[in-house]
PDB file of C-alpha atoms in Angstrom:
ATOM      1  CA  MET A   1      25.482 -25.037 -11.199  1.00  0.00           C
ATOM      2  CA  ALA A   2      24.371 -24.937  -7.555  1.00  0.00           C
ATOM      3  CA  ALA A   3      24.968 -21.172  -7.483  1.00  0.00           C
ATOM      4  CA  VAL A   4      22.739 -20.716 -10.494  1.00  0.00           C
ATOM      5  CA  LEU A   5      19.964 -22.777  -8.910  1.00  0.00           C
ATOM      6  CA  LEU A   6      20.309 -20.841  -5.632  1.00  0.00           C
ATOM      7  CA  ALA A   7      20.101 -17.548  -7.490  1.00  0.00           C
ATOM      8  CA  ALA A   8      17.068 -18.726  -9.442  1.00  0.00           C
ATOM      9  CA  GLY A   9      15.400 -19.878  -6.200  1.00  0.00           C
ATOM     10  CA  ALA A  10      16.073 -16.543  -4.529  1.00  0.00           C
ATOM     11  CA  HIS A  11      14.605 -14.720  -7.532  1.00  0.00           C
ATOM     12  CA  ALA A  12      11.456 -16.853  -7.423  1.00  0.00           C
ATOM     13  CA  ALA A  13      11.002 -16.139  -3.719  1.00  0.00           C
ATOM     14  CA  ASP A  14      11.588 -12.395  -4.074  1.00  0.00           C
ATOM     15  CA  PRO A  15      10.535 -11.323  -7.574  1.00  0.00           C
ATOM     16  CA  ALA A  16      11.855  -8.100  -9.031  1.00  0.00           C
ATOM     17  CA  GLU A  17       8.342  -7.141 -10.126  1.00  0.00           C
ATOM     18  CA  ARG A  18       4.759  -7.990  -9.285  1.00  0.00           C
ATOM     19  CA  THR A  19       1.313  -6.679 -10.222  1.00  0.00           C
ATOM     20  CA  ILE A  20      -1.430  -6.174  -7.662  1.00  0.00           C
ATOM     21  CA  THR A  21      -5.081  -6.258  -8.774  1.00  0.00           C
ATOM     22  CA  MET A  22      -6.952  -3.510  -6.964  1.00  0.00           C
ATOM     23  CA  GLN A  23     -10.686  -3.396  -6.097  1.00  0.00           C
ATOM     24  CA  THR A  24     -12.951  -0.745  -4.635  1.00  0.00           C
ATOM     25  CA  VAL A  25     -14.131  -1.924  -1.235  1.00  0.00           C
ATOM     26  CA  ALA A  26     -17.394  -1.361   0.609  1.00  0.00           C
ATOM     27  CA  ALA A  27     -18.665  -2.050   4.113  1.00  0.00           C
ATOM     28  CA  ASP A  28     -21.090  -4.668   2.742  1.00  0.00           C
ATOM     29  CA  GLY A  29     -18.146  -6.657   1.304  1.00  0.00           C
ATOM     30  CA  SER A  30     -18.861  -5.800  -2.326  1.00  0.00           C
ATOM     31  CA  GLN A  31     -15.878  -5.086  -4.573  1.00  0.00           C
ATOM     32  CA  THR A  32     -15.504  -3.741  -8.107  1.00  0.00           C
ATOM     33  CA  PRO A  33     -12.381  -3.565 -10.279  1.00  0.00           C
ATOM     34  CA  ALA A  34     -10.322  -0.361  -9.889  1.00  0.00           C
ATOM     35  CA  GLY A  35      -7.216  -1.326 -11.870  1.00  0.00           C
ATOM     36  CA  THR A  36      -3.726  -2.472 -10.956  1.00  0.00           C
ATOM     37  CA  VAL A  37      -0.535  -1.340  -9.293  1.00  0.00           C
ATOM     38  CA  ARG A  38       2.750  -2.659 -10.652  1.00  0.00           C
ATOM     39  CA  VAL A  39       5.534  -2.824  -8.062  1.00  0.00           C
ATOM     40  CA  VAL A  40       9.151  -2.868  -9.201  1.00  0.00           C
ATOM     41  CA  SER A  41      12.231  -3.460  -7.068  1.00  0.00           C
ATOM     42  CA  THR A  42      14.867  -0.767  -7.655  1.00  0.00           C
ATOM     43  CA  PRO A  43      18.217   0.051  -6.004  1.00  0.00           C
ATOM     44  CA  TYR A  44      16.345   2.946  -4.306  1.00  0.00           C
ATOM     45  CA  GLY A  45      13.458   0.900  -2.822  1.00  0.00           C
ATOM     46  CA  LEU A  46      10.156  -0.176  -4.325  1.00  0.00           C
ATOM     47  CA  ALA A  47       8.555   1.831  -7.097  1.00  0.00           C
ATOM     48  CA  PHE A  48       4.746   1.611  -7.229  1.00  0.00           C
ATOM     49  CA  TYR A  49       3.208   2.272 -10.704  1.00  0.00           C
ATOM     50  CA  PRO A  50      -0.569   2.717 -10.336  1.00  0.00           C
ATOM     51  CA  ALA A  51      -3.040   2.232 -13.191  1.00  0.00           C
ATOM     52  CA  LEU A  52      -6.224   3.041 -11.320  1.00  0.00           C
ATOM     53  CA  THR A  53      -9.513   4.626 -12.318  1.00  0.00           C
ATOM     54  CA  GLY A  54     -12.719   5.804 -10.688  1.00  0.00           C
ATOM     55  CA  LEU A  55     -11.128   7.636  -7.757  1.00  0.00           C
ATOM     56  CA  THR A  56     -11.872  11.058  -6.348  1.00  0.00           C
ATOM     57  CA  PRO A  57      -9.377  13.640  -7.695  1.00  0.00           C
ATOM     58  CA  GLY A  58      -6.666  14.845  -5.307  1.00  0.00           C
ATOM     59  CA  LEU A  59      -4.220  13.262  -2.902  1.00  0.00           C
ATOM     60  CA  HIS A  60      -4.975   9.973  -1.196  1.00  0.00           C
ATOM     61  CA  GLY A  61      -3.327   8.069   1.624  1.00  0.00           C
ATOM     62  CA  PHE A  62      -1.488   5.050   0.207  1.00  0.00           C
ATOM     63  CA  HIS A  63      -0.217   2.266   2.482  1.00  0.00           C
ATOM     64  CA  VAL A  64       0.886  -1.314   2.758  1.00  0.00           C
ATOM     65  CA  HIS A  65      -1.347  -2.955   5.352  1.00  0.00           C
ATOM     66  CA  GLN A  66      -0.518  -5.904   7.647  1.00  0.00           C
ATOM     67  CA  ASN A  67      -2.945  -8.608   6.446  1.00  0.00           C
ATOM     68  CA  PRO A  68      -3.460 -10.167   3.001  1.00  0.00           C
ATOM     69  CA  ALA A  69      -7.202  -9.407   2.997  1.00  0.00           C
ATOM     70  CA  CYS A  70      -9.521  -6.667   1.766  1.00  0.00           C
ATOM     71  CA  GLY A  71     -12.836  -7.719   3.247  1.00  0.00           C
ATOM     72  CA  PRO A  72     -14.922  -5.670   5.654  1.00  0.00           C
ATOM     73  CA  GLY A  73     -14.822  -5.853   9.417  1.00  0.00           C
ATOM     74  CA  VAL A  74     -16.721  -4.439  12.373  1.00  0.00           C
ATOM     75  CA  GLN A  75     -15.417  -1.525  14.417  1.00  0.00           C
ATOM     76  CA  ASN A  76     -17.399   0.055  17.295  1.00  0.00           C
ATOM     77  CA  GLY A  77     -20.414  -1.975  16.151  1.00  0.00           C
ATOM     78  CA  ASN A  78     -20.307  -0.635  12.580  1.00  0.00           C
ATOM     79  CA  PRO A  79     -19.229  -2.372   9.365  1.00  0.00           C
ATOM     80  CA  VAL A  80     -16.036  -0.880   7.906  1.00  0.00           C
ATOM     81  CA  ALA A  81     -14.767  -1.380   4.357  1.00  0.00           C
ATOM     82  CA  GLY A  82     -11.348  -3.019   4.073  1.00  0.00           C
ATOM     83  CA  LEU A  83     -10.901  -3.492   7.822  1.00  0.00           C
ATOM     84  CA  ALA A  84      -9.708  -7.097   7.345  1.00  0.00           C
ATOM     85  CA  ALA A  85      -6.469  -5.608   5.971  1.00  0.00           C
ATOM     86  CA  GLY A  86      -5.509  -4.647   9.517  1.00  0.00           C
ATOM     87  CA  GLY A  87      -3.316  -1.679  10.299  1.00  0.00           C
ATOM     88  CA  HIS A  88      -0.367  -0.173   8.473  1.00  0.00           C
ATOM     89  CA  LEU A  89       2.546  -2.551   8.121  1.00  0.00           C
ATOM     90  CA  ASP A  90       4.691  -1.939  11.241  1.00  0.00           C
ATOM     91  CA  PRO A  91       7.040  -4.908  11.831  1.00  0.00           C
ATOM     92  CA  ALA A  92       9.325  -2.793  14.104  1.00  0.00           C
ATOM     93  CA  ASP A  93       6.255  -2.022  16.288  1.00  0.00           C
ATOM     94  CA  THR A  94       6.905   1.737  16.152  1.00  0.00           C
ATOM     95  CA  LYS A  95       3.207   2.425  16.735  1.00  0.00           C
ATOM     96  CA  ARG A  96       3.594   5.734  14.925  1.00  0.00           C
ATOM     97  CA  HIS A  97       2.659   7.062  11.513  1.00  0.00           C
ATOM     98  CA  GLY A  98       5.474   8.785   9.663  1.00  0.00           C
ATOM     99  CA  GLU A  99       7.110   9.754   6.431  1.00  0.00           C
ATOM    100  CA  PRO A 100       7.894   7.013   3.911  1.00  0.00           C
ATOM    101  CA  TRP A 101      11.603   7.824   4.351  1.00  0.00           C
ATOM    102  CA  GLY A 102      11.397   8.169   8.152  1.00  0.00           C
ATOM    103  CA  ASP A 103      11.169   5.783  11.076  1.00  0.00           C
ATOM    104  CA  GLY A 104       7.420   5.253  11.517  1.00  0.00           C
ATOM    105  CA  HIS A 105       5.307   2.479  10.014  1.00  0.00           C
ATOM    106  CA  LEU A 106       7.194   0.630   7.288  1.00  0.00           C
ATOM    107  CA  GLY A 107       3.938   0.521   5.258  1.00  0.00           C
ATOM    108  CA  ASP A 108       3.637   4.349   5.043  1.00  0.00           C
ATOM    109  CA  LEU A 109       3.943   5.278   1.360  1.00  0.00           C
ATOM    110  CA  PRO A 110       4.044   8.676  -0.358  1.00  0.00           C
ATOM    111  CA  PRO A 111       0.542   9.971  -1.157  1.00  0.00           C
ATOM    112  CA  LEU A 112      -1.184   8.792  -4.318  1.00  0.00           C
ATOM    113  CA  PHE A 113      -2.119  11.582  -6.737  1.00  0.00           C
ATOM    114  CA  VAL A 114      -5.396  11.208  -8.618  1.00  0.00           C
ATOM    115  CA  ALA A 115      -5.943  13.400 -11.692  1.00  0.00           C
ATOM    116  CA  ALA A 116      -9.126  15.357 -12.458  1.00  0.00           C
ATOM    117  CA  ASP A 117     -10.429  12.409 -14.581  1.00  0.00           C
ATOM    118  CA  GLY A 118     -10.256  10.065 -11.561  1.00  0.00           C
ATOM    119  CA  SER A 119      -7.166   8.204 -12.755  1.00  0.00           C
ATOM    120  CA  ALA A 120      -3.998   7.553 -10.789  1.00  0.00           C
ATOM    121  CA  ARG A 121      -0.912   6.994 -12.936  1.00  0.00           C
ATOM    122  CA  GLN A 122       1.912   8.854 -11.149  1.00  0.00           C
ATOM    123  CA  PRO A 123       4.460   6.475  -9.629  1.00  0.00           C
ATOM    124  CA  VAL A 124       5.574   6.645  -6.023  1.00  0.00           C
ATOM    125  CA  LEU A 125       8.834   5.465  -4.473  1.00  0.00           C
ATOM    126  CA  ALA A 126       9.029   3.726  -1.088  1.00  0.00           C
ATOM    127  CA  PRO A 127      12.748   3.921  -0.222  1.00  0.00           C
ATOM    128  CA  ARG A 128      12.620   1.652   2.867  1.00  0.00           C
ATOM    129  CA  LEU A 129      10.642  -1.229   1.336  1.00  0.00           C
ATOM    130  CA  LYS A 130      11.886  -4.407  -0.282  1.00  0.00           C
ATOM    131  CA  MET A 131       9.745  -6.912  -2.183  1.00  0.00           C
ATOM    132  CA  ALA A 132       9.980  -9.403   0.690  1.00  0.00           C
ATOM    133  CA  ASP A 133       8.418  -6.781   3.024  1.00  0.00           C
ATOM    134  CA  ILE A 134       5.182  -6.559   1.045  1.00  0.00           C
ATOM    135  CA  ALA A 135       4.642 -10.256   0.254  1.00  0.00           C
ATOM    136  CA  ASN A 136       1.428 -11.605   1.762  1.00  0.00           C
ATOM    137  CA  ARG A 137       0.136  -8.155   2.741  1.00  0.00           C
ATOM    138  CA  SER A 138      -2.401  -5.739   1.222  1.00  0.00           C
ATOM    139  CA  LEU A 139      -2.109  -2.399  -0.540  1.00  0.00           C
ATOM    140  CA  MET A 140      -4.658   0.261   0.413  1.00  0.00           C
ATOM    141  CA  VAL A 141      -5.855   3.604  -0.992  1.00  0.00           C
ATOM    142  CA  HIS A 142      -7.675   5.826   1.511  1.00  0.00           C
ATOM    143  CA  ALA A 143     -10.428   8.382   0.773  1.00  0.00           C
ATOM    144  CA  GLY A 144      -8.411  11.439   1.860  1.00  0.00           C
ATOM    145  CA  GLY A 145      -4.904  12.794   1.751  1.00  0.00           C
ATOM    146  CA  ASP A 146      -2.108  11.848   4.147  1.00  0.00           C
ATOM    147  CA  ASN A 147       0.016  14.353   6.038  1.00  0.00           C
ATOM    148  CA  HIS A 148       2.307  11.595   7.440  1.00  0.00           C
ATOM    149  CA  ALA A 149       1.606  12.577  11.027  1.00  0.00           C
ATOM    150  CA  ASP A 150      -0.857  11.594  13.707  1.00  0.00           C
ATOM    151  CA  HIS A 151      -1.992  15.231  14.170  1.00  0.00           C
ATOM    152  CA  PRO A 152      -4.507  16.727  13.688  1.00  0.00           C
ATOM    153  CA  ALA A 153      -6.056  13.339  12.715  1.00  0.00           C
ATOM    154  CA  PRO A 154      -4.765   9.827  13.405  1.00  0.00           C
ATOM    155  CA  LEU A 155      -2.812   7.953  10.701  1.00  0.00           C
ATOM    156  CA  GLY A 156      -2.356  11.006   8.537  1.00  0.00           C
ATOM    157  CA  GLY A 157      -6.021  11.832   8.197  1.00  0.00           C
ATOM    158  CA  GLY A 158      -6.561   9.573   5.163  1.00  0.00           C
ATOM    159  CA  GLY A 159      -9.884   8.358   6.467  1.00  0.00           C
ATOM    160  CA  ALA A 160     -11.956   5.559   4.928  1.00  0.00           C
ATOM    161  CA  ARG A 161     -10.426   2.684   2.999  1.00  0.00           C
ATOM    162  CA  VAL A 162     -11.671   2.859  -0.586  1.00  0.00           C
ATOM    163  CA  VAL A 163      -9.450   0.672  -2.824  1.00  0.00           C
ATOM    164  CA  CYS A 164      -7.543  -2.448  -1.750  1.00  0.00           C
ATOM    165  CA  GLY A 165      -5.518  -5.249  -3.307  1.00  0.00           C
ATOM    166  CA  VAL A 166      -4.084  -8.410  -1.786  1.00  0.00           C
ATOM    167  CA  ILE A 167      -0.354  -8.868  -2.426  1.00  0.00           C
ATOM    168  CA  ALA A 168       0.458 -12.494  -3.193  1.00  0.00           C
ATOM    169  CA  PRO A 169       2.970 -14.360  -1.025  1.00  0.00           C
TER     170      PRO A 169
END
């Protein structure tokens, strides 16, 4: 019986699936619904299943960020949307952007594809992540694509933060 209770407790602490409510973010702190991302634990890492709308077609940077917040912040004297989320999740302190399967930031995900109608529905797989890694963090979509390098632009060139969701503990 104790083994069953331990297993149930472990499952409650690290669920096999969770859904993240995503909001567009703006420098003035306003947010509007953008959809959800369902995250499922698999033997191959975490699978992210977006159901997002209202985005610009094309590839977008997609990352797990350090803090469980999506509010604005101030950088160089200017308000910045989503800055409260902090930087990309980097518990190993690599200080380098990299491929989702490489040895850079743990929060670096494959790019998010947005269709011509502004919807994102294609899943992405993050092979290095486990559900415990993303708890109490945030999930971010950036305005531009991500080349998974710090050249020619820092952090893959994704640019502005446009959609964010807080991941529950």
